[in-house]
PDB file of C-alpha atoms and ligand atoms in Angstrom:
ATOM      1  CA  MET A   1      94.583  82.221 113.227  1.00 89.00           C
ATOM      2  CA  ILE A   2      92.079  84.214 111.227  1.00 96.00           C
ATOM      3  CA  ALA A   3      91.914  83.202 107.557  1.00 98.00           C
ATOM      4  CA  ALA A   4      91.256  85.040 104.317  1.00 98.00           C
ATOM      5  CA  CYS A   5      90.114  83.191 101.205  1.00 98.00           C
ATOM      6  CA  SER A   6      91.011  84.045  97.629  1.00 98.00           C
ATOM      7  CA  ILE A   7      88.701  82.827  94.855  1.00 98.00           C
ATOM      8  CA  ALA A   8      90.809  83.418  91.747  1.00 98.00           C
ATOM      9  CA  GLY A   9      92.917  82.010  88.946  1.00 98.00           C
ATOM     10  CA  SER A  10      96.404  80.556  89.212  1.00 98.00           C
ATOM     11  CA  ASP A  11      99.281  82.550  87.676  1.00 97.00           C
ATOM     12  CA  SER A  12     102.170  80.179  86.970  1.00 97.00           C
ATOM     13  CA  GLY A  13     104.500  83.196  87.094  1.00 94.00           C
ATOM     14  CA  GLY A  14     103.538  83.875  90.691  1.00 94.00           C
ATOM     15  CA  GLY A  15     102.985  87.596  90.146  1.00 93.00           C
ATOM     16  CA  ALA A  16      99.183  87.817  90.112  1.00 95.00           C
ATOM     17  CA  GLY A  17      96.128  85.730  90.942  1.00 97.00           C
ATOM     18  CA  ILE A  18      96.090  83.079  93.650  1.00 98.00           C
ATOM     19  CA  GLN A  19      99.855  83.198  94.095  1.00 97.00           C
ATOM     20  CA  ALA A  20     100.010  86.980  94.682  1.00 97.00           C
ATOM     21  CA  ASP A  21      97.051  86.707  97.034  1.00 98.00           C
ATOM     22  CA  LEU A  22      98.646  83.965  99.143  1.00 98.00           C
ATOM     23  CA  LYS A  23     101.940  85.856  99.441  1.00 97.00           C
ATOM     24  CA  THR A  24      99.994  88.965 100.464  1.00 97.00           C
ATOM     25  CA  PHE A  25      97.927  87.093 103.061  1.00 98.00           C
ATOM     26  CA  THR A  26     101.083  85.586 104.550  1.00 97.00           C
ATOM     27  CA  ALA A  27     102.877  88.938 104.652  1.00 96.00           C
ATOM     28  CA  ILE A  28      99.929  90.533 106.462  1.00 97.00           C
ATOM     29  CA  GLY A  29      99.646  87.671 108.922  1.00 96.00           C
ATOM     30  CA  VAL A  30      96.437  85.913 107.986  1.00 98.00           C
ATOM     31  CA  TRP A  31      96.089  82.245 107.001  1.00 98.00           C
ATOM     32  CA  GLY A  32      95.572  82.019 103.244  1.00 98.00           C
ATOM     33  CA  LEU A  33      92.859  79.806 101.779  1.00 98.00           C
ATOM     34  CA  THR A  34      92.346  79.361  98.053  1.00 98.00           C
ATOM     35  CA  VAL A  35      89.494  78.431  95.751  1.00 98.00           C
ATOM     36  CA  VAL A  36      91.035  77.992  92.309  1.00 98.00           C
ATOM     37  CA  THR A  37      88.784  78.955  89.390  1.00 98.00           C
ATOM     38  CA  ALA A  38      91.238  78.601  86.513  1.00 98.00           C
ATOM     39  CA  VAL A  39      94.795  77.739  85.633  1.00 98.00           C
ATOM     40  CA  THR A  40      96.759  80.159  83.466  1.00 97.00           C
ATOM     41  CA  ALA A  41     100.073  79.501  81.721  1.00 97.00           C
ATOM     42  CA  GLN A  42     101.580  82.902  82.394  1.00 95.00           C
ATOM     43  CA  ASN A  43     104.830  84.706  83.024  1.00 93.00           C
ATOM     44  CA  THR A  44     105.790  88.338  83.495  1.00 90.00           C
ATOM     45  CA  ARG A  45     105.319  88.990  79.750  1.00 91.00           C
ATOM     46  CA  GLU A  46     102.162  87.203  78.673  1.00 92.00           C
ATOM     47  CA  VAL A  47      99.279  84.877  79.365  1.00 94.00           C
ATOM     48  CA  ARG A  48      99.827  81.957  76.982  1.00 96.00           C
ATOM     49  CA  GLY A  49      96.636  80.102  77.796  1.00 96.00           C
ATOM     50  CA  SER A  50      93.939  79.667  80.394  1.00 96.00           C
ATOM     51  CA  TRP A  51      91.754  76.730  81.385  1.00 98.00           C
ATOM     52  CA  MET A  52      88.665  77.041  83.543  1.00 98.00           C
ATOM     53  CA  LEU A  53      87.756  74.566  86.266  1.00 98.00           C
ATOM     54  CA  PRO A  54      84.225  73.155  86.261  1.00 98.00           C
ATOM     55  CA  ALA A  55      81.832  75.225  88.424  1.00 98.00           C
ATOM     56  CA  GLU A  56      81.295  72.074  90.506  1.00 98.00           C
ATOM     57  CA  ALA A  57      84.989  72.117  91.513  1.00 98.00           C
ATOM     58  CA  VAL A  58      84.691  75.766  92.544  1.00 98.00           C
ATOM     59  CA  ALA A  59      81.585  75.045  94.643  1.00 98.00           C
ATOM     60  CA  ALA A  60      83.294  72.064  96.295  1.00 98.00           C
ATOM     61  CA  GLN A  61      86.347  74.125  97.266  1.00 98.00           C
ATOM     62  CA  ILE A  62      84.138  76.861  98.781  1.00 98.00           C
ATOM     63  CA  ALA A  63      82.247  74.247 100.818  1.00 98.00           C
ATOM     64  CA  ALA A  64      85.477  72.584 101.986  1.00 98.00           C
ATOM     65  CA  VAL A  65      87.045  75.783 103.334  1.00 98.00           C
ATOM     66  CA  CYS A  66      83.782  77.035 104.859  1.00 98.00           C
ATOM     67  CA  ASP A  67      83.291  73.757 106.726  1.00 97.00           C
ATOM     68  CA  ASP A  68      86.633  73.992 108.517  1.00 96.00           C
ATOM     69  CA  PHE A  69      88.077  77.506 108.896  1.00 97.00           C
ATOM     70  CA  SER A  70      87.311  80.739 110.654  1.00 96.00           C
ATOM     71  CA  ILE A  71      87.190  82.977 107.581  1.00 98.00           C
ATOM     72  CA  GLY A  72      87.528  86.716 108.176  1.00 98.00           C
ATOM     73  CA  ALA A  73      87.160  87.804 104.549  1.00 98.00           C
ATOM     74  CA  PHE A  74      86.753  86.563 100.983  1.00 98.00           C
ATOM     75  CA  LYS A  75      88.344  88.086  97.912  1.00 98.00           C
ATOM     76  CA  THR A  76      87.390  87.273  94.326  1.00 98.00           C
ATOM     77  CA  GLY A  77      89.680  87.767  91.331  1.00 98.00           C
ATOM     78  CA  MET A  78      89.614  86.003  87.947  1.00 98.00           C
ATOM     79  CA  LEU A  79      86.242  84.258  87.622  1.00 98.00           C
ATOM     80  CA  GLY A  80      86.332  83.579  83.873  1.00 98.00           C
ATOM     81  CA  THR A  81      82.801  82.556  82.992  1.00 98.00           C
ATOM     82  CA  ARG A  82      79.161  83.354  83.715  1.00 98.00           C
ATOM     83  CA  GLU A  83      78.725  79.972  85.312  1.00 98.00           C
ATOM     84  CA  ILE A  84      81.545  80.514  87.805  1.00 98.00           C
ATOM     85  CA  VAL A  85      80.396  84.061  88.611  1.00 98.00           C
ATOM     86  CA  ARG A  86      76.929  82.730  89.401  1.00 98.00           C
ATOM     87  CA  THR A  87      78.238  79.743  91.383  1.00 98.00           C
ATOM     88  CA  VAL A  88      80.449  81.974  93.539  1.00 98.00           C
ATOM     89  CA  ALA A  89      77.589  84.439  94.146  1.00 98.00           C
ATOM     90  CA  GLU A  90      75.300  81.560  95.175  1.00 98.00           C
ATOM     91  CA  ARG A  91      77.736  79.650  97.347  1.00 98.00           C
ATOM     92  CA  LEU A  92      79.520  82.409  99.294  1.00 98.00           C
ATOM     93  CA  PRO A  93      78.352  82.441 102.895  1.00 97.00           C
ATOM     94  CA  GLU A  94      76.516  85.526 104.198  1.00 95.00           C
ATOM     95  CA  GLY A  95      77.974  87.878 106.788  1.00 96.00           C
ATOM     96  CA  ILE A  96      81.691  87.654 105.900  1.00 98.00           C
ATOM     97  CA  PRO A  97      83.395  90.719 104.359  1.00 98.00           C
ATOM     98  CA  LEU A  98      83.706  90.308 100.588  1.00 98.00           C
ATOM     99  CA  VAL A  99      86.174  92.151  98.341  1.00 98.00           C
ATOM    100  CA  VAL A 100      85.288  91.816  94.644  1.00 98.00           C
ATOM    101  CA  ASP A 101      88.172  92.614  92.292  1.00 98.00           C
ATOM    102  CA  PRO A 102      86.347  92.656  88.943  1.00 98.00           C
ATOM    103  CA  VAL A 103      89.269  91.233  86.943  1.00 97.00           C
ATOM    104  CA  MET A 104      88.485  91.427  83.211  1.00 97.00           C
ATOM    105  CA  ILE A 105      91.662  91.719  81.113  1.00 94.00           C
ATOM    106  CA  SER A 106      95.276  91.132  82.219  1.00 90.00           C
ATOM    107  CA  THR A 107      97.871  93.892  82.039  1.00 86.00           C
ATOM    108  CA  SER A 108      99.371  91.872  79.166  1.00 86.00           C
ATOM    109  CA  GLY A 109      96.039  92.040  77.266  1.00 90.00           C
ATOM    110  CA  HIS A 110      94.538  88.566  77.775  1.00 92.00           C
ATOM    111  CA  ARG A 111      90.805  88.342  78.510  1.00 95.00           C
ATOM    112  CA  LEU A 112      90.258  86.758  81.950  1.00 96.00           C
ATOM    113  CA  LEU A 113      86.457  87.214  82.131  1.00 96.00           C
ATOM    114  CA  ASP A 114      84.110  86.408  79.239  1.00 95.00           C
ATOM    115  CA  GLU A 115      82.477  89.570  77.943  1.00 95.00           C
ATOM    116  CA  ALA A 116      79.031  88.079  78.581  1.00 96.00           C
ATOM    117  CA  ALA A 117      79.925  87.517  82.234  1.00 97.00           C
ATOM    118  CA  VAL A 118      80.368  91.236  83.020  1.00 97.00           C
ATOM    119  CA  LEU A 119      76.596  91.568  83.348  1.00 97.00           C
ATOM    120  CA  ASP A 120      76.409  88.584  85.709  1.00 98.00           C
ATOM    121  CA  LEU A 121      79.170  90.094  87.833  1.00 98.00           C
ATOM    122  CA  ALA A 122      77.158  93.324  88.074  1.00 98.00           C
ATOM    123  CA  ARG A 123      73.886  91.541  88.726  1.00 98.00           C
ATOM    124  CA  PHE A 124      74.830  88.730  91.088  1.00 98.00           C
ATOM    125  CA  LEU A 125      78.196  89.320  92.763  1.00 98.00           C
ATOM    126  CA  ILE A 126      78.636  93.088  93.091  1.00 98.00           C
ATOM    127  CA  PRO A 127      75.430  93.436  95.141  1.00 98.00           C
ATOM    128  CA  ARG A 128      77.036  91.106  97.710  1.00 98.00           C
ATOM    129  CA  ALA A 129      80.317  93.044  97.895  1.00 98.00           C
ATOM    130  CA  ASP A 130      81.499  95.087 100.856  1.00 98.00           C
ATOM    131  CA  VAL A 131      83.991  96.657  98.490  1.00 98.00           C
ATOM    132  CA  VAL A 132      84.581  96.426  94.723  1.00 98.00           C
ATOM    133  CA  THR A 133      88.054  97.363  93.423  1.00 98.00           C
ATOM    134  CA  PRO A 134      87.889  98.198  89.693  1.00 98.00           C
ATOM    135  CA  ASN A 135      90.670  99.891  87.770  1.00 97.00           C
ATOM    136  CA  ILE A 136      89.552 102.593  85.350  1.00 97.00           C
ATOM    137  CA  PRO A 137      88.806 100.310  82.337  1.00 96.00           C
ATOM    138  CA  GLU A 138      86.888  97.909  84.607  1.00 97.00           C
ATOM    139  CA  ALA A 139      84.900 100.781  86.162  1.00 98.00           C
ATOM    140  CA  GLU A 140      84.103 101.984  82.625  1.00 97.00           C
ATOM    141  CA  ALA A 141      82.927  98.502  81.610  1.00 97.00           C
ATOM    142  CA  LEU A 142      80.730  98.198  84.711  1.00 98.00           C
ATOM    143  CA  THR A 143      79.127 101.643  84.346  1.00 98.00           C
ATOM    144  CA  GLY A 144      79.215 102.340  80.603  1.00 97.00           C
ATOM    145  CA  MET A 145      80.707 105.788  81.280  1.00 98.00           C
ATOM    146  CA  ALA A 146      84.055 107.223  80.182  1.00 98.00           C
ATOM    147  CA  ILE A 147      86.370 108.118  83.077  1.00 97.00           C
ATOM    148  CA  LEU A 148      88.597 111.101  82.340  1.00 96.00           C
ATOM    149  CA  SER A 149      88.839 112.893  85.688  1.00 95.00           C
ATOM    150  CA  LEU A 150      88.742 112.420  89.453  1.00 96.00           C
ATOM    151  CA  ASP A 151      85.113 113.573  89.390  1.00 97.00           C
ATOM    152  CA  ASP A 152      84.366 110.828  86.856  1.00 98.00           C
ATOM    153  CA  MET A 153      86.031 108.274  89.170  1.00 98.00           C
ATOM    154  CA  ALA A 154      83.752 109.380  92.018  1.00 98.00           C
ATOM    155  CA  GLU A 155      80.681 109.220  89.755  1.00 98.00           C
ATOM    156  CA  ALA A 156      81.629 105.717  88.551  1.00 98.00           C
ATOM    157  CA  GLY A 157      82.063 104.662  92.185  1.00 98.00           C
ATOM    158  CA  ARG A 158      78.577 105.936  93.008  1.00 98.00           C
ATOM    159  CA  ARG A 159      77.109 104.077  90.028  1.00 98.00           C
ATOM    160  CA  ILE A 160      78.727 100.833  91.204  1.00 98.00           C
ATOM    161  CA  ILE A 161      77.234 101.467  94.667  1.00 98.00           C
ATOM    162  CA  ASP A 162      73.881 101.815  92.867  1.00 98.00           C
ATOM    163  CA  LEU A 163      74.437  98.238  91.617  1.00 98.00           C
ATOM    164  CA  GLY A 164      74.345  97.195  95.288  1.00 98.00           C
ATOM    165  CA  ALA A 165      77.959  97.293  96.547  1.00 98.00           C
ATOM    166  CA  ALA A 166      78.551  98.860  99.965  1.00 98.00           C
ATOM    167  CA  ALA A 167      81.745 100.623  98.833  1.00 98.00           C
ATOM    168  CA  VAL A 168      84.048 100.938  95.831  1.00 98.00           C
ATOM    169  CA  VAL A 169      87.722 101.733  95.382  1.00 98.00           C
ATOM    170  CA  VAL A 170      88.353 103.058  91.862  1.00 98.00           C
ATOM    171  CA  LYS A 171      92.086 102.582  91.239  1.00 97.00           C
ATOM    172  CA  GLY A 172      93.725 105.351  89.282  1.00 95.00           C
ATOM    173  CA  GLY A 173      96.764 103.490  87.928  1.00 91.00           C
ATOM    174  CA  HIS A 174      95.433 103.600  84.356  1.00 89.00           C
ATOM    175  CA  GLY A 175      94.900 107.363  84.538  1.00 86.00           C
ATOM    176  CA  ALA A 176      97.312 110.012  83.288  1.00 83.00           C
ATOM    177  CA  GLY A 177      99.722 112.189  85.231  1.00 83.00           C
ATOM    178  CA  ASP A 178     102.776 111.924  87.449  1.00 86.00           C
ATOM    179  CA  GLY A 179     101.034 110.497  90.496  1.00 92.00           C
ATOM    180  CA  VAL A 180      98.327 107.908  91.010  1.00 95.00           C
ATOM    181  CA  THR A 181      95.127 108.725  92.888  1.00 97.00           C
ATOM    182  CA  ASP A 182      92.893 105.936  94.135  1.00 98.00           C
ATOM    183  CA  MET A 183      89.409 106.812  95.317  1.00 98.00           C
ATOM    184  CA  LEU A 184      87.248 105.137  97.921  1.00 98.00           C
ATOM    185  CA  VAL A 185      83.536 105.849  97.533  1.00 98.00           C
ATOM    186  CA  ASP A 186      81.084 104.761 100.215  1.00 97.00           C
ATOM    187  CA  ALA A 187      77.771 105.927 101.638  1.00 95.00           C
ATOM    188  CA  ALA A 188      79.577 108.635 103.655  1.00 96.00           C
ATOM    189  CA  GLY A 189      81.396 110.210 100.688  1.00 97.00           C
ATOM    190  CA  THR A 190      84.816 109.836  99.090  1.00 98.00           C
ATOM    191  CA  VAL A 191      88.410 109.447 100.272  1.00 98.00           C
ATOM    192  CA  ARG A 192      91.287 110.101  97.871  1.00 98.00           C
ATOM    193  CA  LEU A 193      94.765 108.685  98.398  1.00 97.00           C
ATOM    194  CA  SER A 194      97.586 109.697  96.101  1.00 95.00           C
ATOM    195  CA  GLY A 195     101.076 108.360  95.681  1.00 93.00           C
ATOM    196  CA  ARG A 196     103.956 107.908  93.272  1.00 93.00           C
ATOM    197  CA  ARG A 197     103.630 106.545  89.764  1.00 92.00           C
ATOM    198  CA  TYR A 198     106.549 104.168  89.212  1.00 90.00           C
ATOM    199  CA  PRO A 199     108.344 104.389  85.862  1.00 86.00           C
ATOM    200  CA  TYR A 200     108.072 100.643  85.123  1.00 84.00           C
ATOM    201  CA  ALA A 201     105.300  98.121  84.636  1.00 81.00           C
ATOM    202  CA  VAL A 202     104.498  95.238  86.942  1.00 86.00           C
ATOM    203  CA  HIS A 203     101.511  92.963  86.803  1.00 90.00           C
ATOM    204  CA  GLY A 204      99.560  91.721  89.790  1.00 93.00           C
ATOM    205  CA  SER A 205      99.290  95.036  91.623  1.00 94.00           C
ATOM    206  CA  GLY A 206      95.482  94.950  91.472  1.00 96.00           C
ATOM    207  CA  CYS A 207      95.387  91.403  92.877  1.00 97.00           C
ATOM    208  CA  CYS A 208      97.818  92.364  95.630  1.00 97.00           C
ATOM    209  CA  PHE A 209      95.784  95.453  96.566  1.00 98.00           C
ATOM    210  CA  ALA A 210      92.468  93.576  96.795  1.00 98.00           C
ATOM    211  CA  ALA A 211      94.116  90.733  98.746  1.00 98.00           C
ATOM    212  CA  ALA A 212      95.693  93.205 101.176  1.00 98.00           C
ATOM    213  CA  LEU A 213      92.303  94.883 101.627  1.00 98.00           C
ATOM    214  CA  ALA A 214      90.737  91.473 102.368  1.00 98.00           C
ATOM    215  CA  ALA A 215      93.541  90.593 104.806  1.00 98.00           C
ATOM    216  CA  TYR A 216      93.184  93.851 106.755  1.00 98.00           C
ATOM    217  CA  LEU A 217      89.381  93.497 106.822  1.00 98.00           C
ATOM    218  CA  ALA A 218      89.828  89.905 108.042  1.00 98.00           C
ATOM    219  CA  ARG A 219      91.944  91.312 110.860  1.00 98.00           C
ATOM    220  CA  GLY A 220      89.030  93.544 111.837  1.00 97.00           C
ATOM    221  CA  MET A 221      90.241  96.872 110.456  1.00 98.00           C
ATOM    222  CA  PRO A 222      87.543  99.359 109.400  1.00 97.00           C
ATOM    223  CA  LEU A 223      87.323  99.889 105.628  1.00 98.00           C
ATOM    224  CA  ARG A 224      88.861 103.363 105.403  1.00 97.00           C
ATOM    225  CA  GLU A 225      91.865 102.307 107.456  1.00 97.00           C
ATOM    226  CA  ALA A 226      92.140  99.055 105.480  1.00 98.00           C
ATOM    227  CA  PHE A 227      92.120 101.117 102.253  1.00 98.00           C
ATOM    228  CA  ALA A 228      95.079 103.220 103.449  1.00 98.00           C
ATOM    229  CA  SER A 229      96.980 100.167 104.729  1.00 97.00           C
ATOM    230  CA  ALA A 230      96.372  98.156 101.535  1.00 98.00           C
ATOM    231  CA  ARG A 231      97.443 101.094  99.362  1.00 97.00           C
ATOM    232  CA  SER A 232     100.655 101.478 101.288  1.00 96.00           C
ATOM    233  CA  PHE A 233     101.278  97.688 101.168  1.00 97.00           C
ATOM    234  CA  VAL A 234     100.975  97.497  97.372  1.00 95.00           C
ATOM    235  CA  ASP A 235     103.000 100.697  96.950  1.00 94.00           C
ATOM    236  CA  GLY A 236     105.793  98.983  98.898  1.00 92.00           C
ATOM    237  CA  ALA A 237     105.550  95.879  96.685  1.00 91.00           C
ATOM    238  CA  ILE A 238     105.748  97.967  93.492  1.00 90.00           C
ATOM    239  CA  ALA A 239     108.654 100.037  94.893  1.00 90.00           C
ATOM    240  CA  ALA A 240     110.502  96.831  95.850  1.00 88.00           C
ATOM    241  CA  ALA A 241     110.144  95.477  92.294  1.00 86.00           C
ATOM    242  CA  ALA A 242     112.371  98.410  91.232  1.00 78.00           C
ATOM    243  CA  GLY A 243     112.089  97.626  87.554  1.00 61.00           C
ATOM    244  CA  GLU A 244     114.017  94.360  87.796  1.00 62.00           C
ATOM    245  CA  SER A 245     111.183  92.148  86.669  1.00 62.00           C
ATOM    246  CA  GLY A 246     107.592  92.325  85.550  1.00 69.00           C
ATOM    247  CA  SER A 247     106.365  91.046  88.906  1.00 74.00           C
ATOM    248  CA  LEU A 248     105.691  92.679  92.213  1.00 80.00           C
ATOM    249  CA  ARG A 249     107.920  91.967  95.129  1.00 80.00           C
ATOM    250  CA  ILE A 250     105.580  91.293  97.985  1.00 81.00           C
ATOM    251  CA  VAL A 251     107.425  92.241 101.109  1.00 70.00           C
ATOM    252  CA  ASN A 252     106.405  91.463 104.657  1.00 64.00           C
ATOM    253  CA  PRO A 253     106.460  94.153 107.333  1.00 55.00           C
ATOM    254  CA  GLY A 254     109.836  92.810 108.521  1.00 44.00           C
ATOM    255  CA  GLY A 255     111.271  93.494 105.094  1.00 43.00           C
ATOM    256  CA  THR A 256     111.803  89.939 103.798  1.00 43.00           C
ATOM    257  CA  SER A 257     110.988  89.505 100.127  1.00 45.00           C
ATOM    258  CA  PHE A 258     108.705  86.588  99.319  1.00 42.00           C
ATOM    259  CA  ALA A 259     109.556  86.625  95.630  1.00 41.00           C
ATOM    260  CA  GLY A 260     112.519  84.735  94.228  1.00 34.00           C
ATOM    261  CA  GLU A 261     114.632  85.872  91.299  1.00 34.00           C
ATOM    262  CA  HIS A 262     112.427  85.611  88.274  1.00 36.00           C
ATOM    263  CA  GLY A 263     111.116  87.305  85.202  1.00 36.00           C
ATOM    264  CA  ARG A 264     113.128  89.277  82.741  1.00 34.00           C
TER     265      ARG A 264
HETATM  266  C1  MP5 B   1      95.341  84.530  87.176  1.00 53.11           C
HETATM  267  C2  MP5 B   1      95.361  86.003  87.013  1.00 53.11           C
HETATM  268  N1  MP5 B   1      94.507  86.761  87.724  1.00 53.11           N
HETATM  269  C3  MP5 B   1      94.521  88.102  87.579  1.00 53.11           C
HETATM  270  C4  MP5 B   1      95.407  88.721  86.726  1.00 53.11           C
HETATM  271  C5  MP5 B   1      95.347  90.201  86.557  1.00 53.11           C
HETATM  272  O1  MP5 B   1      96.509  90.826  86.907  1.00 53.11           O
HETATM  273  P1  MP5 B   1      97.136  91.940  85.990  1.00 53.11           P
HETATM  274  O2  MP5 B   1      96.031  92.805  85.446  1.00 53.11           O
HETATM  275  O3  MP5 B   1      97.989  92.727  86.903  1.00 53.11           O
HETATM  276  O4  MP5 B   1      97.859  91.234  84.890  1.00 53.11           O
HETATM  277  C6  MP5 B   1      96.295  87.908  86.008  1.00 53.11           C
HETATM  278  N2  MP5 B   1      97.200  88.441  85.140  1.00 53.11           N
HETATM  279  N3  MP5 B   1      96.254  86.553  86.168  1.00 53.11           N
END
């Protein structure tokens, strides 16, 4: 079975991070591998604390999975520190699709990447990415520009490609308006996909989207198709949450929910 590997932080609440990624990989039918970078004490409401693993432990996990599995894609999420960003950029094998979700601050407002590490992300990891998946504040932090329109999203995407990424999906969830437009920017141009804006907040949707993208790429789907499939997967998970809790409900194609009763 083809595997996908998430390099990210643990969310004790199971809604984001490693846990959301594993549920997503399982739902899409790839074997989930994990390289844990940090442990967070977190629920649907808040991140109460976070503890980084030593970079050596991150490097050892990457080596262990690479020595034994057929890995179809990597996905990075919470990396925390400059040291871990650099270690991941150095130790990732060449030639395997890489999705970089440049996680910086949680929906609940907790910093998940040191401010000083943003530059290292741009300098060392983004140039290795097949696709980078910033939300609007993350795209603003990576480019230094304000994003107020769809044209600005496309421009930010192009600037992130100038940093060395092959493609970028700028996620429009933090924008204004009734719907949400996400924009893929690659060498060939842009693709916009729009959908509903749900009238409730969940966390983990960015993790779930990037993990779904990695899972579809691992299964050999071309990027534009993987973008559409991942968008529809996360839309389904947000719809299934239906305002009952602050977490996504990650649903497999057969319709079984992987999330238990939890949250508020
Ligand atoms: C371990 C971990 N990784 C990533 C996120 C970001 O998710 P969100 O922005 O949806 O809170 C998170 N809250 N926790």
